[in-house]
PDB file of C-alpha atoms in Angstrom:
ATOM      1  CA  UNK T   1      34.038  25.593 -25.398  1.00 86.00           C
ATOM      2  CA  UNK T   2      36.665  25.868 -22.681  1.00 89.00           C
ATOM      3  CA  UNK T   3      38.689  28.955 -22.553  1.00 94.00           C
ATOM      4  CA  UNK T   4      41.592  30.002 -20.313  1.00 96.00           C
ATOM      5  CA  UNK T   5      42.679  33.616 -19.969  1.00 96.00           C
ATOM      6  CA  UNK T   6      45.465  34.670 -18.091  1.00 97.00           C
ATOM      7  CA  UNK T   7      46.220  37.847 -16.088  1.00 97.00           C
ATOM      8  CA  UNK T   8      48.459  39.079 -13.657  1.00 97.00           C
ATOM      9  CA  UNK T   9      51.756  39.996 -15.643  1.00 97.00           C
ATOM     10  CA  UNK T  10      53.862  42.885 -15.592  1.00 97.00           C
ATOM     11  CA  UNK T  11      56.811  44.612 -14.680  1.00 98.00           C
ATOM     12  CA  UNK T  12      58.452  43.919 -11.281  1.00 98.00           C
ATOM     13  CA  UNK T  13      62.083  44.248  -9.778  1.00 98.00           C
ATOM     14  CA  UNK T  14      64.799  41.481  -9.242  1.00 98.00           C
ATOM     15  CA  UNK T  15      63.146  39.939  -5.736  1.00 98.00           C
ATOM     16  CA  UNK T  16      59.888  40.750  -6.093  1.00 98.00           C
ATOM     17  CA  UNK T  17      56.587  39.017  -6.328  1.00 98.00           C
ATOM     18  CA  UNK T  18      53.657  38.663  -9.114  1.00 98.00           C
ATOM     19  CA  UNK T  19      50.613  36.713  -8.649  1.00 98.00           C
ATOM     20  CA  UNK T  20      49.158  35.166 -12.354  1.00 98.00           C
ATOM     21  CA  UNK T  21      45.178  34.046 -12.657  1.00 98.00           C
ATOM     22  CA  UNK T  22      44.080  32.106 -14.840  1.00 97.00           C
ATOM     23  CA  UNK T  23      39.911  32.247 -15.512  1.00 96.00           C
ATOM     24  CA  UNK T  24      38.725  28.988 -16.606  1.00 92.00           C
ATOM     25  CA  UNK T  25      35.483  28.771 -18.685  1.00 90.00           C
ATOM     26  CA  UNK T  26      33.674  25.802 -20.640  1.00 88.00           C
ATOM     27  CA  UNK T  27      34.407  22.903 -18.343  1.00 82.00           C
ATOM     28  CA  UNK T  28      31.325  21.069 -16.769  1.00 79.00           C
ATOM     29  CA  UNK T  29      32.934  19.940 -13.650  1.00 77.00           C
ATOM     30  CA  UNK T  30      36.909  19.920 -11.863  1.00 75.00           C
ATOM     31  CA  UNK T  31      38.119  17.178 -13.341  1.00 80.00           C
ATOM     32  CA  UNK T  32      40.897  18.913 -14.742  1.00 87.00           C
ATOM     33  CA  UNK T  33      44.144  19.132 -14.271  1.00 93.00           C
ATOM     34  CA  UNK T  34      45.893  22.684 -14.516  1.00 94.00           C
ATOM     35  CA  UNK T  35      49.560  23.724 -15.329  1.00 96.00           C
ATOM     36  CA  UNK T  36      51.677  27.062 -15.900  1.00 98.00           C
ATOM     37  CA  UNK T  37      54.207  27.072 -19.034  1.00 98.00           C
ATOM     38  CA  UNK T  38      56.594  29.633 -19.727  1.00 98.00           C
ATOM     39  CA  UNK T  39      58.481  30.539 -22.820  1.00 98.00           C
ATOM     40  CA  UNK T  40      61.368  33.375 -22.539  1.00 96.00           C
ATOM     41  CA  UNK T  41      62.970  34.962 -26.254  1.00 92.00           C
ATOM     42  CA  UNK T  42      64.258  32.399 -28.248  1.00 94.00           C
ATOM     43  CA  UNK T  43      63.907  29.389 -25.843  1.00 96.00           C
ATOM     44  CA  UNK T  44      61.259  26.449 -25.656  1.00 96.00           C
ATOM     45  CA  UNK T  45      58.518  26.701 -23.881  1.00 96.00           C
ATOM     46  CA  UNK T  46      58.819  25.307 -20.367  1.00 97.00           C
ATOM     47  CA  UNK T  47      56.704  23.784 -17.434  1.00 97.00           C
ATOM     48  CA  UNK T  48      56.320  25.824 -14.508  1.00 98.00           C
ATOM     49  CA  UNK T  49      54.444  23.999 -12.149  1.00 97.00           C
ATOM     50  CA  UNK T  50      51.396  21.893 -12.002  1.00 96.00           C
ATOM     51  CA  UNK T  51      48.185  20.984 -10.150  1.00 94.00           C
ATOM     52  CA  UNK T  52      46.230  17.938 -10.352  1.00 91.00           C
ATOM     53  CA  UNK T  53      42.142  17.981 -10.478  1.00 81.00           C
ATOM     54  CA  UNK T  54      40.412  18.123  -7.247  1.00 73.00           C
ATOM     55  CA  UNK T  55      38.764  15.400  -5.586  1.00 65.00           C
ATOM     56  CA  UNK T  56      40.196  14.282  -2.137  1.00 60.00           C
ATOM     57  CA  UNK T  57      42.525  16.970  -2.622  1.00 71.00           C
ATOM     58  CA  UNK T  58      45.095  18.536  -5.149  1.00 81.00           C
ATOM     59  CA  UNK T  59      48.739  17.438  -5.617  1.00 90.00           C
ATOM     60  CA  UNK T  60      51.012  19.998  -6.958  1.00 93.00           C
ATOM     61  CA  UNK T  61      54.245  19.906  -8.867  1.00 95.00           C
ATOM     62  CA  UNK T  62      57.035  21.788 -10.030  1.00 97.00           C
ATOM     63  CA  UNK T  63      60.427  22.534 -11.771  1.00 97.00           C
ATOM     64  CA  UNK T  64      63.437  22.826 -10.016  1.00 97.00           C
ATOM     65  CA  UNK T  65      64.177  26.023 -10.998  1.00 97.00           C
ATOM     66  CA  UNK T  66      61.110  27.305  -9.523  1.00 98.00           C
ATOM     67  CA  UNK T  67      60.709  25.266  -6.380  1.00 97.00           C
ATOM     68  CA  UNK T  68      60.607  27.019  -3.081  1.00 97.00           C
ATOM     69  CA  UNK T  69      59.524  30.384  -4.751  1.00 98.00           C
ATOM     70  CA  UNK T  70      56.477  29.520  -7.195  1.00 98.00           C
ATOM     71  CA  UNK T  71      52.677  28.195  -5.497  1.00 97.00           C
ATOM     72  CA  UNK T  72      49.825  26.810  -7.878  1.00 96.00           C
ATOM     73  CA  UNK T  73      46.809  26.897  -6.325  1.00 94.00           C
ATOM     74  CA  UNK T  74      43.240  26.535  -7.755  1.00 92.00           C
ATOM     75  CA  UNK T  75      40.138  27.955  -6.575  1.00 90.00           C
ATOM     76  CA  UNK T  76      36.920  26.128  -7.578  1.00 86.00           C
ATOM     77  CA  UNK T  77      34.419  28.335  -6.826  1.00 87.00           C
ATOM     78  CA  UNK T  78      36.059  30.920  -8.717  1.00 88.00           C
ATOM     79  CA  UNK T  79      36.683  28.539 -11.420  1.00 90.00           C
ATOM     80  CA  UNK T  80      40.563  30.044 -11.401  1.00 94.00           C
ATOM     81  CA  UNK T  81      44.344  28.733 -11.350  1.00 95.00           C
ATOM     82  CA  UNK T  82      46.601  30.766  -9.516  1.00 97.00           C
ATOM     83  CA  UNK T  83      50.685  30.876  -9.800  1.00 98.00           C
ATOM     84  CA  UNK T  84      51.859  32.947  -7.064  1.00 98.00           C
ATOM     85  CA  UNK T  85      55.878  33.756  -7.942  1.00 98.00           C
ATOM     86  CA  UNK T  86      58.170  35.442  -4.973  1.00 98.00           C
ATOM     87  CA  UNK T  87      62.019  36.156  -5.001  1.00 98.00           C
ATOM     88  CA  UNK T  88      61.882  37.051  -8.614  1.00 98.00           C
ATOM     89  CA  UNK T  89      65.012  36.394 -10.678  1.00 97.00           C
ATOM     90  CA  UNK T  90      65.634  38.359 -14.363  1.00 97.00           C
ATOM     91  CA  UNK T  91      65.889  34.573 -15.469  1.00 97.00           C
ATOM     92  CA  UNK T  92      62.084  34.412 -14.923  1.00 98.00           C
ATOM     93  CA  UNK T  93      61.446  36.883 -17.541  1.00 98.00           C
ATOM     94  CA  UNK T  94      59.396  35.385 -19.905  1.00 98.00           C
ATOM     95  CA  UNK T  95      55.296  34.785 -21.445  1.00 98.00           C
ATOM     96  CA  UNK T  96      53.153  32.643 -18.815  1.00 98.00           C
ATOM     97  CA  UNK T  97      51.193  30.840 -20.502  1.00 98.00           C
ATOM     98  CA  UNK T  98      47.996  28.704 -18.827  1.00 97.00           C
ATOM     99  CA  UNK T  99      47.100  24.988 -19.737  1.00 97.00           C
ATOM    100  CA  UNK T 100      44.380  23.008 -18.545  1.00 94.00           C
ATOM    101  CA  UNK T 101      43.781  18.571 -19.788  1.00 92.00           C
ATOM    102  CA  UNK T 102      40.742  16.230 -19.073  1.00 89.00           C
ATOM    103  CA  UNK T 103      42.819  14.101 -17.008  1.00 86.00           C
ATOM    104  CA  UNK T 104      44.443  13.871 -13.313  1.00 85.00           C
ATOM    105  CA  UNK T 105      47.552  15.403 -13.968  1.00 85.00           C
ATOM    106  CA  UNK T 106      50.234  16.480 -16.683  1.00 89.00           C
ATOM    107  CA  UNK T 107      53.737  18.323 -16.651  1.00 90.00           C
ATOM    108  CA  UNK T 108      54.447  17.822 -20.160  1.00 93.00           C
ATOM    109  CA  UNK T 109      53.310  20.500 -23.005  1.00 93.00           C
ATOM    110  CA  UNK T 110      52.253  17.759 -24.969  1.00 94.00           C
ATOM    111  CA  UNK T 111      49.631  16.568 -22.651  1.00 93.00           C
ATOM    112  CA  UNK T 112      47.694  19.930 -22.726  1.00 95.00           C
ATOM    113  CA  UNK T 113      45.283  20.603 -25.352  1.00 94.00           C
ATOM    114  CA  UNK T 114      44.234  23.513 -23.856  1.00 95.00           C
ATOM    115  CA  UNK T 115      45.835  26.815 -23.660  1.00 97.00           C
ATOM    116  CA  UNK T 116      45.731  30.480 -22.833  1.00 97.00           C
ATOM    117  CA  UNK T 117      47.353  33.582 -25.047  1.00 97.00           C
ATOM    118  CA  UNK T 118      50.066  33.924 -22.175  1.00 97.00           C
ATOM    119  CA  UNK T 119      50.664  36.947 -20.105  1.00 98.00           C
ATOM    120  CA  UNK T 120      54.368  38.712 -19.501  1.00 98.00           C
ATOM    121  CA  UNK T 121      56.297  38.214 -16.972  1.00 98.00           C
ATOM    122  CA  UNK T 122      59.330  40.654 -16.798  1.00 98.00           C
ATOM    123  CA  UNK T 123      61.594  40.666 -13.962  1.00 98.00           C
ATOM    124  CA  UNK T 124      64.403  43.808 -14.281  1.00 97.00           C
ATOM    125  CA  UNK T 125      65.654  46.516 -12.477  1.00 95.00           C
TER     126      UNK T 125
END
């Protein structure tokens, strides 16, 4: 059974920086394709940013709201998904959740079937 759980979250000031893990469990190899959602009070939940499965090498993607601040990253060996957040805004507050899909690559909720319990994010002063 594949499992993601995430970790990381907290408490940080306007301009500051969080890194979020996410351990990965249950899959038999890397063909997976990883993603970060995020869902603030009373909104939808959102992409974040995405990584393709490894092979040749991953791609990576993101929203526009987060580009230039926000790095996915995956580590293999350590069978983990990292989202590494700098320049912090209050409009980041929100839960992060973790998704993970048997194919190369997805930005759209829909095309995860697999998710984490989400870990908060809360960016204030």
């Amino acid at each position: 059974q594949v499992q993601l759980v995430e970790s990381g979250g907290g408490l940080v000031q306007p301009g500051g920086s969080l890194r979020l893990s996410c351990a990965v469990s249950g899959f038999t190899s890397d063909y997976y394709a990883a993603g970060w959602f995020r869902q603030a009070p009373g909104k939808e939940r959102d992409f974040v940013a995405g990584i393709t499965w490894s092979g040749s090498g991953s791609n990576t993607y993101y929203a526009d709201s987060v580009k230039g601040r926000f790095a996915i990253s995956r580590d293999n060996d350590m069978n983990t998904v990292f989202l590494q957040m700098r320049s912090l805004r209050q409009s980041d507050t929100a839960v992060y959740y973790c998704a993970a899909t048997y194919t190369y690559l997805a930005t759209t909720e829909a095309a995860f079937p697999i998710w984490g319990q989400g870990t908060q994010v809360t960016v204030s002063s």
